[in-house]
Amino acid sequence: MKSQIKRVKIAEQGARVSIAVYVLLAVVKLAVGYFMRSTSLSADGFNNLTDVLSSVTVLVGLKTARKPADENHPYGHWKAEPIASLITSFIMLFVGFQVFQSSIIRLYRGELIPPNRLAAVVALISSLILFILYRYNLNLAKKAKSTGLKAVSQDNLADSLTSLATAAAILGASIGWVWLDSIMASIVAIIIVKTGVEVFKESTFSLSDGFKDKHLYLYKSKILMIPRVKSVPSIKARMYGANTYVDVTILVDGEMTVQEGHDITEIIEKLLYEEFDVMHTDVHVEPFDLTEQFNREQM
C-alpha cells in the first residue's frame, strides 16, 4: 500500500508542474493573441486554459485517491483518479466547441486581421516548453502507473504540436494568407474536442471495469506454468485507479491439502505482483475433475 501511495505522490508532482506551466502559457498566449491580433494564438491560449483546469482536476483526483479506505469505501478511493479524468474530458469538450464556434463565426463574417509575426515566436517557444513537459510527465506517469497523468502527458504532446502548427499559421497569415489564422483556430478547437473524446473513452473504460484481454492472457499463461496448477478456467481483472485487482480460479488435485492449496495461492499472488504489479489477487481453488475438464474442452 505504501508503494501505491508513493506512486500517487509522484503523479501529483507532475500535475503541479503542469498547472504552473499551463497557467503561464495561457496568460501569455491570451494576452499576446489579443494585442497582436492572432485568433489562432488566442485559441491556443484557451486550449492551455483547459489544460490548467484538467491538471487541477487530476490533482484533486490524485489527492482523493490516496485517502485510506473507510466504512463506505472498503476498497479505498482509487477510482477518484479516473473520475477526475472523466470531468476533465467534459471541460475539454465544452471549451473546444466554444472555440470552434467562435472561430467559424469570425471566418464567416470576414473579420480577418493580419496578426503580428511576433506572435509566432511565442507559439514556437510554447511548443518547445510543452514538449519538454510532455517527456517529464510521461516518465512520471510510467513510474507512478497513473492513467490520469498519462492522459495529461498525451495532452502535453498534442499541445506542443498544436503550438508548432499555430506558429506556422501565424507566419502564413502575416504574409497575406489572413484566413489561415482563423482556420488554425478552428483546427485547434477540433484538437481540443478530439483529446476530450479520447480522455472520455479511457476514463469510462476504466470506470466500467474494462480490462484488456492481452493482459489476462499473460496472467493466465504465467499461472499455468506453476507446478500443480492443472487449469485456469476463469480469470478476471479490473482497475481501481492505477491499481489492478485480479480474480482467478485454478483447478488442482482434489487430494491436495488445504495448506498446499494455500501455498499455491500465495505463489500466484507473489508472481502477479512481482511480474505485473497486480496490487490484489483473489485466488479461488477448486478440485480438478477429468470429466468436467473433458466436457469443457468439448464445448
PDB file of C-alpha atoms in Angstrom:
ATOM      1  CA  MET A   1       0.000   0.000   0.000  1.00  0.00           C
ATOM      2  CA  LYS A   2       2.872   2.370   0.769  1.00  0.00           C
ATOM      3  CA  SER A   3       4.253   1.885  -2.739  1.00  0.00           C
ATOM      4  CA  GLN A   4       0.849   2.753  -4.223  1.00  0.00           C
ATOM      5  CA  ILE A   5       0.651   5.985  -2.210  1.00  0.00           C
ATOM      6  CA  LYS A   6       4.214   6.830  -3.224  1.00  0.00           C
ATOM      7  CA  ARG A   7       3.226   6.491  -6.880  1.00  0.00           C
ATOM      8  CA  VAL A   8       0.239   8.772  -6.402  1.00  0.00           C
ATOM      9  CA  LYS A   9       2.520  11.403  -4.855  1.00  0.00           C
ATOM     10  CA  ILE A  10       4.828  11.146  -7.887  1.00  0.00           C
ATOM     11  CA  ALA A  11       1.827  11.717 -10.169  1.00  0.00           C
ATOM     12  CA  GLU A  12       0.789  14.705  -8.060  1.00  0.00           C
ATOM     13  CA  GLN A  13       4.200  16.237  -8.672  1.00  0.00           C
ATOM     14  CA  GLY A  14       3.614  16.081 -12.434  1.00  0.00           C
ATOM     15  CA  ALA A  15       0.159  17.619 -12.082  1.00  0.00           C
ATOM     16  CA  ARG A  16       1.564  20.540 -10.062  1.00  0.00           C
ATOM     17  CA  VAL A  17       4.299  21.261 -12.616  1.00  0.00           C
ATOM     18  CA  SER A  18       1.707  21.100 -15.415  1.00  0.00           C
ATOM     19  CA  ILE A  19      -0.531  23.598 -13.635  1.00  0.00           C
ATOM     20  CA  ALA A  20       2.318  26.089 -13.210  1.00  0.00           C
ATOM     21  CA  VAL A  21       3.443  25.787 -16.848  1.00  0.00           C
ATOM     22  CA  TYR A  22      -0.053  25.979 -18.313  1.00  0.00           C
ATOM     23  CA  VAL A  23      -1.068  28.980 -16.206  1.00  0.00           C
ATOM     24  CA  LEU A  24       1.966  30.876 -17.508  1.00  0.00           C
ATOM     25  CA  LEU A  25       1.419  29.840 -21.145  1.00  0.00           C
ATOM     26  CA  ALA A  26      -2.331  30.527 -21.066  1.00  0.00           C
ATOM     27  CA  VAL A  27      -1.876  34.049 -19.683  1.00  0.00           C
ATOM     28  CA  VAL A  28       0.911  34.899 -22.149  1.00  0.00           C
ATOM     29  CA  LYS A  29      -0.888  33.491 -25.188  1.00  0.00           C
ATOM     30  CA  LEU A  30      -4.231  35.102 -24.422  1.00  0.00           C
ATOM     31  CA  ALA A  31      -2.572  38.472 -23.833  1.00  0.00           C
ATOM     32  CA  VAL A  32      -0.264  38.306 -26.874  1.00  0.00           C
ATOM     33  CA  GLY A  33      -3.029  36.875 -29.047  1.00  0.00           C
ATOM     34  CA  TYR A  34      -5.303  39.766 -28.137  1.00  0.00           C
ATOM     35  CA  PHE A  35      -2.789  42.594 -28.578  1.00  0.00           C
ATOM     36  CA  MET A  36      -1.153  41.105 -31.700  1.00  0.00           C
ATOM     37  CA  ARG A  37      -4.485  40.189 -33.304  1.00  0.00           C
ATOM     38  CA  SER A  38      -3.861  36.458 -33.609  1.00  0.00           C
ATOM     39  CA  THR A  39      -7.030  34.363 -33.418  1.00  0.00           C
ATOM     40  CA  SER A  40      -5.115  31.079 -33.533  1.00  0.00           C
ATOM     41  CA  LEU A  41      -2.772  32.060 -30.679  1.00  0.00           C
ATOM     42  CA  SER A  42      -5.778  33.096 -28.575  1.00  0.00           C
ATOM     43  CA  ALA A  43      -7.410  29.730 -29.345  1.00  0.00           C
ATOM     44  CA  ASP A  44      -4.189  28.011 -28.308  1.00  0.00           C
ATOM     45  CA  GLY A  45      -4.314  30.046 -25.105  1.00  0.00           C
ATOM     46  CA  PHE A  46      -7.835  28.797 -24.399  1.00  0.00           C
ATOM     47  CA  ASN A  47      -6.548  25.301 -25.121  1.00  0.00           C
ATOM     48  CA  ASN A  48      -3.912  25.743 -22.423  1.00  0.00           C
ATOM     49  CA  LEU A  49      -6.561  27.155 -20.097  1.00  0.00           C
ATOM     50  CA  THR A  50      -8.472  23.865 -20.372  1.00  0.00           C
ATOM     51  CA  ASP A  51      -5.197  22.144 -19.503  1.00  0.00           C
ATOM     52  CA  VAL A  52      -4.962  24.204 -16.321  1.00  0.00           C
ATOM     53  CA  LEU A  53      -8.454  23.091 -15.343  1.00  0.00           C
ATOM     54  CA  SER A  54      -7.764  19.463 -16.284  1.00  0.00           C
ATOM     55  CA  SER A  55      -4.486  19.379 -14.344  1.00  0.00           C
ATOM     56  CA  VAL A  56      -6.220  20.844 -11.282  1.00  0.00           C
ATOM     57  CA  THR A  57      -8.966  18.225 -11.627  1.00  0.00           C
ATOM     58  CA  VAL A  58      -6.416  15.408 -11.935  1.00  0.00           C
ATOM     59  CA  LEU A  59      -4.504  16.730  -8.911  1.00  0.00           C
ATOM     60  CA  VAL A  60      -7.674  16.766  -6.811  1.00  0.00           C
ATOM     61  CA  GLY A  61      -8.447  13.248  -8.032  1.00  0.00           C
ATOM     62  CA  LEU A  62      -4.978  12.006  -7.105  1.00  0.00           C
ATOM     63  CA  LYS A  63      -5.171  13.537  -3.629  1.00  0.00           C
ATOM     64  CA  THR A  64      -8.569  11.916  -3.108  1.00  0.00           C
ATOM     65  CA  ALA A  65      -7.304   8.572  -4.441  1.00  0.00           C
ATOM     66  CA  ARG A  66      -4.697   8.164  -1.713  1.00  0.00           C
ATOM     67  CA  LYS A  67      -7.190   8.650   1.107  1.00  0.00           C
ATOM     68  CA  PRO A  68      -7.344   5.477   3.228  1.00  0.00           C
ATOM     69  CA  ALA A  69     -10.259   3.046   2.997  1.00  0.00           C
ATOM     70  CA  ASP A  70     -13.257   3.713   5.241  1.00  0.00           C
ATOM     71  CA  GLU A  71     -16.635   2.131   6.021  1.00  0.00           C
ATOM     72  CA  ASN A  72     -18.241   3.495   2.873  1.00  0.00           C
ATOM     73  CA  HIS A  73     -15.205   2.812   0.661  1.00  0.00           C
ATOM     74  CA  PRO A  74     -13.762  -0.557   1.753  1.00  0.00           C
ATOM     75  CA  TYR A  75     -11.618  -0.735  -1.403  1.00  0.00           C
ATOM     76  CA  GLY A  76     -10.260   2.782  -0.886  1.00  0.00           C
ATOM     77  CA  HIS A  77     -10.747   5.870  -3.059  1.00  0.00           C
ATOM     78  CA  TRP A  78      -8.609   4.808  -6.046  1.00  0.00           C
ATOM     79  CA  LYS A  79     -11.380   5.399  -8.590  1.00  0.00           C
ATOM     80  CA  ALA A  80     -11.258   9.120  -7.855  1.00  0.00           C
ATOM     81  CA  GLU A  81      -8.482   9.374 -10.460  1.00  0.00           C
ATOM     82  CA  PRO A  82     -10.490   8.109 -13.480  1.00  0.00           C
ATOM     83  CA  ILE A  83     -13.453  10.173 -12.245  1.00  0.00           C
ATOM     84  CA  ALA A  84     -11.179  13.235 -12.380  1.00  0.00           C
ATOM     85  CA  SER A  85     -10.174  12.288 -15.932  1.00  0.00           C
ATOM     86  CA  LEU A  86     -13.849  11.994 -16.873  1.00  0.00           C
ATOM     87  CA  ILE A  87     -14.564  15.507 -15.556  1.00  0.00           C
ATOM     88  CA  THR A  88     -11.528  16.737 -17.496  1.00  0.00           C
ATOM     89  CA  SER A  89     -12.973  15.341 -20.733  1.00  0.00           C
ATOM     90  CA  PHE A  90     -16.226  17.300 -20.211  1.00  0.00           C
ATOM     91  CA  ILE A  91     -14.257  20.525 -19.710  1.00  0.00           C
ATOM     92  CA  MET A  92     -12.253  19.911 -22.891  1.00  0.00           C
ATOM     93  CA  LEU A  93     -15.372  19.189 -24.941  1.00  0.00           C
ATOM     94  CA  PHE A  94     -17.139  22.332 -23.715  1.00  0.00           C
ATOM     95  CA  VAL A  95     -14.201  24.689 -24.374  1.00  0.00           C
ATOM     96  CA  GLY A  96     -13.420  23.001 -27.702  1.00  0.00           C
ATOM     97  CA  PHE A  97     -16.938  23.556 -29.023  1.00  0.00           C
ATOM     98  CA  GLN A  98     -16.922  27.182 -27.814  1.00  0.00           C
ATOM     99  CA  VAL A  99     -13.590  27.998 -29.521  1.00  0.00           C
ATOM    100  CA  PHE A 100     -14.689  26.249 -32.722  1.00  0.00           C
ATOM    101  CA  GLN A 101     -17.957  28.175 -32.839  1.00  0.00           C
ATOM    102  CA  SER A 102     -16.181  31.485 -32.263  1.00  0.00           C
ATOM    103  CA  SER A 103     -13.540  30.916 -34.961  1.00  0.00           C
ATOM    104  CA  ILE A 104     -16.080  29.743 -37.557  1.00  0.00           C
ATOM    105  CA  ILE A 105     -18.315  32.779 -36.936  1.00  0.00           C
ATOM    106  CA  ARG A 106     -15.305  35.120 -37.288  1.00  0.00           C
ATOM    107  CA  LEU A 107     -14.296  33.415 -40.535  1.00  0.00           C
ATOM    108  CA  TYR A 108     -17.850  33.548 -41.891  1.00  0.00           C
ATOM    109  CA  ARG A 109     -18.219  37.257 -41.121  1.00  0.00           C
ATOM    110  CA  GLY A 110     -14.860  38.050 -42.705  1.00  0.00           C
ATOM    111  CA  GLU A 111     -13.425  39.526 -39.510  1.00  0.00           C
ATOM    112  CA  LEU A 112      -9.866  38.770 -40.650  1.00  0.00           C
ATOM    113  CA  ILE A 113      -6.937  40.921 -39.476  1.00  0.00           C
ATOM    114  CA  PRO A 114      -3.279  40.045 -40.237  1.00  0.00           C
ATOM    115  CA  PRO A 115      -1.516  39.064 -36.968  1.00  0.00           C
ATOM    116  CA  ASN A 116       1.850  40.356 -35.783  1.00  0.00           C
ATOM    117  CA  ARG A 117       4.711  37.952 -36.591  1.00  0.00           C
ATOM    118  CA  LEU A 118       5.980  38.194 -33.014  1.00  0.00           C
ATOM    119  CA  ALA A 119       3.016  36.053 -32.020  1.00  0.00           C
ATOM    120  CA  ALA A 120       4.661  33.187 -33.936  1.00  0.00           C
ATOM    121  CA  VAL A 121       7.745  33.445 -31.700  1.00  0.00           C
ATOM    122  CA  VAL A 122       5.545  32.986 -28.622  1.00  0.00           C
ATOM    123  CA  ALA A 123       3.940  29.906 -30.219  1.00  0.00           C
ATOM    124  CA  LEU A 124       7.348  28.376 -31.065  1.00  0.00           C
ATOM    125  CA  ILE A 125       8.685  28.882 -27.535  1.00  0.00           C
ATOM    126  CA  SER A 126       5.479  27.389 -26.173  1.00  0.00           C
ATOM    127  CA  SER A 127       5.878  24.329 -28.420  1.00  0.00           C
ATOM    128  CA  LEU A 128       9.363  23.645 -27.042  1.00  0.00           C
ATOM    129  CA  ILE A 129       8.296  24.106 -23.405  1.00  0.00           C
ATOM    130  CA  LEU A 130       5.319  21.785 -23.847  1.00  0.00           C
ATOM    131  CA  PHE A 131       7.408  19.066 -25.476  1.00  0.00           C
ATOM    132  CA  ILE A 132       9.775  19.131 -22.501  1.00  0.00           C
ATOM    133  CA  LEU A 133       6.749  18.977 -20.186  1.00  0.00           C
ATOM    134  CA  TYR A 134       5.403  16.006 -22.193  1.00  0.00           C
ATOM    135  CA  ARG A 135       8.605  13.999 -21.691  1.00  0.00           C
ATOM    136  CA  TYR A 136       8.685  14.906 -17.995  1.00  0.00           C
ATOM    137  CA  ASN A 137       5.083  13.857 -17.318  1.00  0.00           C
ATOM    138  CA  LEU A 138       5.340  10.704 -19.445  1.00  0.00           C
ATOM    139  CA  ASN A 139       8.306   9.491 -17.376  1.00  0.00           C
ATOM    140  CA  LEU A 140       6.455  10.251 -14.140  1.00  0.00           C
ATOM    141  CA  ALA A 141       3.297   8.522 -15.411  1.00  0.00           C
ATOM    142  CA  LYS A 142       5.284   5.356 -16.147  1.00  0.00           C
ATOM    143  CA  LYS A 143       6.841   5.396 -12.672  1.00  0.00           C
ATOM    144  CA  ALA A 144       3.521   6.078 -10.971  1.00  0.00           C
ATOM    145  CA  LYS A 145       1.444   3.912 -13.332  1.00  0.00           C
ATOM    146  CA  SER A 146      -1.025   6.795 -13.357  1.00  0.00           C
ATOM    147  CA  THR A 147      -3.742   6.849 -16.033  1.00  0.00           C
ATOM    148  CA  GLY A 148      -4.623  10.420 -15.086  1.00  0.00           C
ATOM    149  CA  LEU A 149      -1.070  11.718 -15.511  1.00  0.00           C
ATOM    150  CA  LYS A 150      -0.648   9.676 -18.699  1.00  0.00           C
ATOM    151  CA  ALA A 151      -3.694  11.475 -20.107  1.00  0.00           C
ATOM    152  CA  VAL A 152      -2.099  14.792 -19.115  1.00  0.00           C
ATOM    153  CA  SER A 153       1.201  13.850 -20.834  1.00  0.00           C
ATOM    154  CA  GLN A 154      -0.640  12.925 -24.041  1.00  0.00           C
ATOM    155  CA  ASP A 155      -2.335  16.283 -23.900  1.00  0.00           C
ATOM    156  CA  ASN A 156       1.097  17.927 -23.443  1.00  0.00           C
ATOM    157  CA  LEU A 157       2.332  16.379 -26.697  1.00  0.00           C
ATOM    158  CA  ALA A 158      -0.813  17.380 -28.592  1.00  0.00           C
ATOM    159  CA  ASP A 159      -0.437  20.924 -27.250  1.00  0.00           C
ATOM    160  CA  SER A 160       3.217  21.058 -28.331  1.00  0.00           C
ATOM    161  CA  LEU A 161       2.308  20.082 -31.899  1.00  0.00           C
ATOM    162  CA  THR A 162      -0.632  22.471 -31.839  1.00  0.00           C
ATOM    163  CA  SER A 163       1.592  25.395 -30.822  1.00  0.00           C
ATOM    164  CA  LEU A 164       4.020  24.482 -33.619  1.00  0.00           C
ATOM    165  CA  ALA A 165       1.213  24.475 -36.177  1.00  0.00           C
ATOM    166  CA  THR A 166      -0.104  27.727 -34.706  1.00  0.00           C
ATOM    167  CA  ALA A 167       3.283  29.368 -35.291  1.00  0.00           C
ATOM    168  CA  ALA A 168       3.196  28.274 -38.941  1.00  0.00           C
ATOM    169  CA  ALA A 169      -0.355  29.593 -39.346  1.00  0.00           C
ATOM    170  CA  ILE A 170       0.548  32.971 -37.845  1.00  0.00           C
ATOM    171  CA  LEU A 171       3.514  33.333 -40.201  1.00  0.00           C
ATOM    172  CA  GLY A 172       1.301  32.421 -43.169  1.00  0.00           C
ATOM    173  CA  ALA A 173      -1.382  34.897 -42.119  1.00  0.00           C
ATOM    174  CA  SER A 174       1.184  37.688 -41.642  1.00  0.00           C
ATOM    175  CA  ILE A 175       2.371  37.415 -45.272  1.00  0.00           C
ATOM    176  CA  GLY A 176      -1.087  37.620 -46.818  1.00  0.00           C
ATOM    177  CA  TRP A 177      -2.987  34.405 -46.100  1.00  0.00           C
ATOM    178  CA  VAL A 178      -5.082  36.125 -43.457  1.00  0.00           C
ATOM    179  CA  TRP A 179      -7.723  33.370 -43.414  1.00  0.00           C
ATOM    180  CA  LEU A 180      -5.059  30.877 -42.251  1.00  0.00           C
ATOM    181  CA  ASP A 181      -5.102  32.284 -38.706  1.00  0.00           C
ATOM    182  CA  SER A 182      -8.832  31.611 -38.258  1.00  0.00           C
ATOM    183  CA  ILE A 183      -8.576  28.212 -39.951  1.00  0.00           C
ATOM    184  CA  MET A 184      -5.857  27.216 -37.491  1.00  0.00           C
ATOM    185  CA  ALA A 185      -8.032  28.401 -34.609  1.00  0.00           C
ATOM    186  CA  SER A 186     -10.746  26.016 -35.841  1.00  0.00           C
ATOM    187  CA  ILE A 187      -8.228  23.167 -36.083  1.00  0.00           C
ATOM    188  CA  VAL A 188      -7.059  23.863 -32.521  1.00  0.00           C
ATOM    189  CA  ALA A 189     -10.686  23.645 -31.390  1.00  0.00           C
ATOM    190  CA  ILE A 190     -11.084  20.288 -33.149  1.00  0.00           C
ATOM    191  CA  ILE A 191      -7.906  19.025 -31.450  1.00  0.00           C
ATOM    192  CA  ILE A 192      -9.316  20.049 -28.060  1.00  0.00           C
ATOM    193  CA  VAL A 193     -12.537  18.140 -28.795  1.00  0.00           C
ATOM    194  CA  LYS A 194     -10.638  15.088 -30.086  1.00  0.00           C
ATOM    195  CA  THR A 195      -8.465  14.973 -26.964  1.00  0.00           C
ATOM    196  CA  GLY A 196     -11.572  15.311 -24.808  1.00  0.00           C
ATOM    197  CA  VAL A 197     -13.214  12.362 -26.569  1.00  0.00           C
ATOM    198  CA  GLU A 198     -10.096  10.196 -26.097  1.00  0.00           C
ATOM    199  CA  VAL A 199      -9.838  11.028 -22.389  1.00  0.00           C
ATOM    200  CA  PHE A 200     -13.587  10.333 -22.048  1.00  0.00           C
ATOM    201  CA  LYS A 201     -13.215   6.891 -23.644  1.00  0.00           C
ATOM    202  CA  GLU A 202     -10.258   5.905 -21.468  1.00  0.00           C
ATOM    203  CA  SER A 203     -11.836   7.076 -18.211  1.00  0.00           C
ATOM    204  CA  THR A 204     -15.202   5.435 -18.904  1.00  0.00           C
ATOM    205  CA  PHE A 205     -13.415   2.207 -19.889  1.00  0.00           C
ATOM    206  CA  SER A 206     -11.697   2.189 -16.501  1.00  0.00           C
ATOM    207  CA  LEU A 207     -14.799   3.191 -14.529  1.00  0.00           C
ATOM    208  CA  SER A 208     -16.869   0.462 -16.208  1.00  0.00           C
ATOM    209  CA  ASP A 209     -14.275  -2.149 -15.122  1.00  0.00           C
ATOM    210  CA  GLY A 210     -12.963  -2.623 -18.638  1.00  0.00           C
ATOM    211  CA  PHE A 211      -9.733  -4.587 -18.938  1.00  0.00           C
ATOM    212  CA  LYS A 212      -7.637  -5.581 -21.956  1.00  0.00           C
ATOM    213  CA  ASP A 213      -7.671  -9.279 -22.885  1.00  0.00           C
ATOM    214  CA  LYS A 214      -3.955  -9.367 -23.727  1.00  0.00           C
ATOM    215  CA  HIS A 215      -3.069  -8.742 -20.072  1.00  0.00           C
ATOM    216  CA  LEU A 216      -5.392 -11.524 -18.914  1.00  0.00           C
ATOM    217  CA  TYR A 217      -3.743 -13.893 -21.402  1.00  0.00           C
ATOM    218  CA  LEU A 218      -0.306 -13.103 -19.958  1.00  0.00           C
ATOM    219  CA  TYR A 219      -1.523 -13.598 -16.388  1.00  0.00           C
ATOM    220  CA  LYS A 220      -3.103 -16.928 -17.264  1.00  0.00           C
ATOM    221  CA  SER A 221      -0.018 -18.166 -19.139  1.00  0.00           C
ATOM    222  CA  LYS A 222       2.223 -17.438 -16.156  1.00  0.00           C
ATOM    223  CA  ILE A 223      -0.148 -19.080 -13.671  1.00  0.00           C
ATOM    224  CA  LEU A 224      -0.326 -22.252 -15.778  1.00  0.00           C
ATOM    225  CA  MET A 225       3.462 -22.532 -15.532  1.00  0.00           C
ATOM    226  CA  ILE A 226       3.204 -23.014 -11.758  1.00  0.00           C
ATOM    227  CA  PRO A 227       3.626 -26.676 -10.769  1.00  0.00           C
ATOM    228  CA  ARG A 228       0.441 -28.494  -9.657  1.00  0.00           C
ATOM    229  CA  VAL A 229      -1.864 -25.916 -11.294  1.00  0.00           C
ATOM    230  CA  LYS A 230      -3.762 -28.068 -13.783  1.00  0.00           C
ATOM    231  CA  SER A 231      -6.091 -25.489 -15.292  1.00  0.00           C
ATOM    232  CA  VAL A 232      -7.284 -21.863 -15.081  1.00  0.00           C
ATOM    233  CA  PRO A 233     -10.993 -21.982 -16.026  1.00  0.00           C
ATOM    234  CA  SER A 234     -11.664 -18.373 -15.072  1.00  0.00           C
ATOM    235  CA  ILE A 235      -9.648 -15.185 -14.754  1.00  0.00           C
ATOM    236  CA  LYS A 236     -10.976 -11.627 -14.482  1.00  0.00           C
ATOM    237  CA  ALA A 237      -9.414  -8.263 -13.705  1.00  0.00           C
ATOM    238  CA  ARG A 238     -10.409  -4.660 -13.128  1.00  0.00           C
ATOM    239  CA  MET A 239      -8.712  -1.373 -12.391  1.00  0.00           C
ATOM    240  CA  TYR A 240      -9.054   0.792  -9.284  1.00  0.00           C
ATOM    241  CA  GLY A 241      -7.300   3.935 -10.409  1.00  0.00           C
ATOM    242  CA  ALA A 242      -3.748   2.790 -11.221  1.00  0.00           C
ATOM    243  CA  ASN A 243      -4.156  -0.461  -9.267  1.00  0.00           C
ATOM    244  CA  THR A 244      -5.002  -3.837 -10.762  1.00  0.00           C
ATOM    245  CA  TYR A 245      -7.302  -6.318  -8.997  1.00  0.00           C
ATOM    246  CA  VAL A 246      -7.430  -9.907 -10.291  1.00  0.00           C
ATOM    247  CA  ASP A 247      -9.931 -12.704  -9.585  1.00  0.00           C
ATOM    248  CA  VAL A 248      -8.727 -16.119 -10.743  1.00  0.00           C
ATOM    249  CA  THR A 249      -9.995 -19.671 -10.347  1.00  0.00           C
ATOM    250  CA  ILE A 250      -7.482 -22.532 -10.508  1.00  0.00           C
ATOM    251  CA  LEU A 251      -8.010 -26.283 -10.612  1.00  0.00           C
ATOM    252  CA  VAL A 252      -5.691 -28.510  -8.576  1.00  0.00           C
ATOM    253  CA  ASP A 253      -5.505 -32.139  -7.483  1.00  0.00           C
ATOM    254  CA  GLY A 254      -8.565 -32.872  -5.342  1.00  0.00           C
ATOM    255  CA  GLU A 255      -6.444 -34.714  -2.817  1.00  0.00           C
ATOM    256  CA  MET A 256      -4.256 -31.692  -2.135  1.00  0.00           C
ATOM    257  CA  THR A 257      -4.278 -30.478   1.474  1.00  0.00           C
ATOM    258  CA  VAL A 258      -5.662 -27.099   2.496  1.00  0.00           C
ATOM    259  CA  GLN A 259      -2.139 -25.932   3.363  1.00  0.00           C
ATOM    260  CA  GLU A 260      -0.805 -26.954  -0.061  1.00  0.00           C
ATOM    261  CA  GLY A 261      -3.655 -25.101  -1.773  1.00  0.00           C
ATOM    262  CA  HIS A 262      -2.965 -22.047   0.353  1.00  0.00           C
ATOM    263  CA  ASP A 263       0.733 -22.149  -0.569  1.00  0.00           C
ATOM    264  CA  ILE A 264      -0.132 -22.122  -4.270  1.00  0.00           C
ATOM    265  CA  THR A 265      -2.385 -19.090  -3.831  1.00  0.00           C
ATOM    266  CA  GLU A 266       0.498 -17.197  -2.218  1.00  0.00           C
ATOM    267  CA  ILE A 267       2.806 -18.174  -5.080  1.00  0.00           C
ATOM    268  CA  ILE A 268       0.264 -16.792  -7.577  1.00  0.00           C
ATOM    269  CA  GLU A 269      -0.187 -13.556  -5.627  1.00  0.00           C
ATOM    270  CA  LYS A 270       3.581 -13.035  -5.447  1.00  0.00           C
ATOM    271  CA  LEU A 271       4.033 -13.888  -9.131  1.00  0.00           C
ATOM    272  CA  LEU A 272       1.427 -11.425 -10.384  1.00  0.00           C
ATOM    273  CA  TYR A 273       2.638  -8.683  -8.063  1.00  0.00           C
ATOM    274  CA  GLU A 274       6.331  -9.008  -8.956  1.00  0.00           C
ATOM    275  CA  GLU A 275       5.930  -9.511 -12.714  1.00  0.00           C
ATOM    276  CA  PHE A 276       2.814  -7.461 -13.499  1.00  0.00           C
ATOM    277  CA  ASP A 277       2.447  -5.179 -10.471  1.00  0.00           C
ATOM    278  CA  VAL A 278      -1.009  -6.550  -9.635  1.00  0.00           C
ATOM    279  CA  MET A 279      -1.973  -4.948  -6.323  1.00  0.00           C
ATOM    280  CA  HIS A 280      -4.529  -7.552  -5.190  1.00  0.00           C
ATOM    281  CA  THR A 281      -5.173 -11.122  -6.344  1.00  0.00           C
ATOM    282  CA  ASP A 282      -8.096 -13.218  -5.151  1.00  0.00           C
ATOM    283  CA  VAL A 283      -7.458 -16.914  -5.919  1.00  0.00           C
ATOM    284  CA  HIS A 284     -10.266 -19.497  -5.828  1.00  0.00           C
ATOM    285  CA  VAL A 285      -9.011 -23.086  -5.522  1.00  0.00           C
ATOM    286  CA  GLU A 286     -11.208 -25.894  -6.835  1.00  0.00           C
ATOM    287  CA  PRO A 287     -10.603 -29.646  -7.324  1.00  0.00           C
ATOM    288  CA  PHE A 288      -9.635 -30.826 -10.792  1.00  0.00           C
ATOM    289  CA  ASP A 289     -12.129 -33.229 -12.380  1.00  0.00           C
ATOM    290  CA  LEU A 290     -11.149 -35.057 -15.582  1.00  0.00           C
ATOM    291  CA  THR A 291     -14.771 -35.495 -16.670  1.00  0.00           C
ATOM    292  CA  GLU A 292     -15.530 -31.820 -16.127  1.00  0.00           C
ATOM    293  CA  GLN A 293     -12.357 -30.856 -17.992  1.00  0.00           C
ATOM    294  CA  PHE A 294     -13.314 -33.092 -20.941  1.00  0.00           C
ATOM    295  CA  ASN A 295     -16.801 -31.599 -21.143  1.00  0.00           C
ATOM    296  CA  ARG A 296     -15.378 -28.067 -21.012  1.00  0.00           C
ATOM    297  CA  GLU A 297     -12.988 -28.784 -23.864  1.00  0.00           C
ATOM    298  CA  GLN A 298     -15.804 -30.204 -25.992  1.00  0.00           C
ATOM    299  CA  MET A 299     -17.892 -27.041 -25.637  1.00  0.00           C
TER     300      MET A 299
END
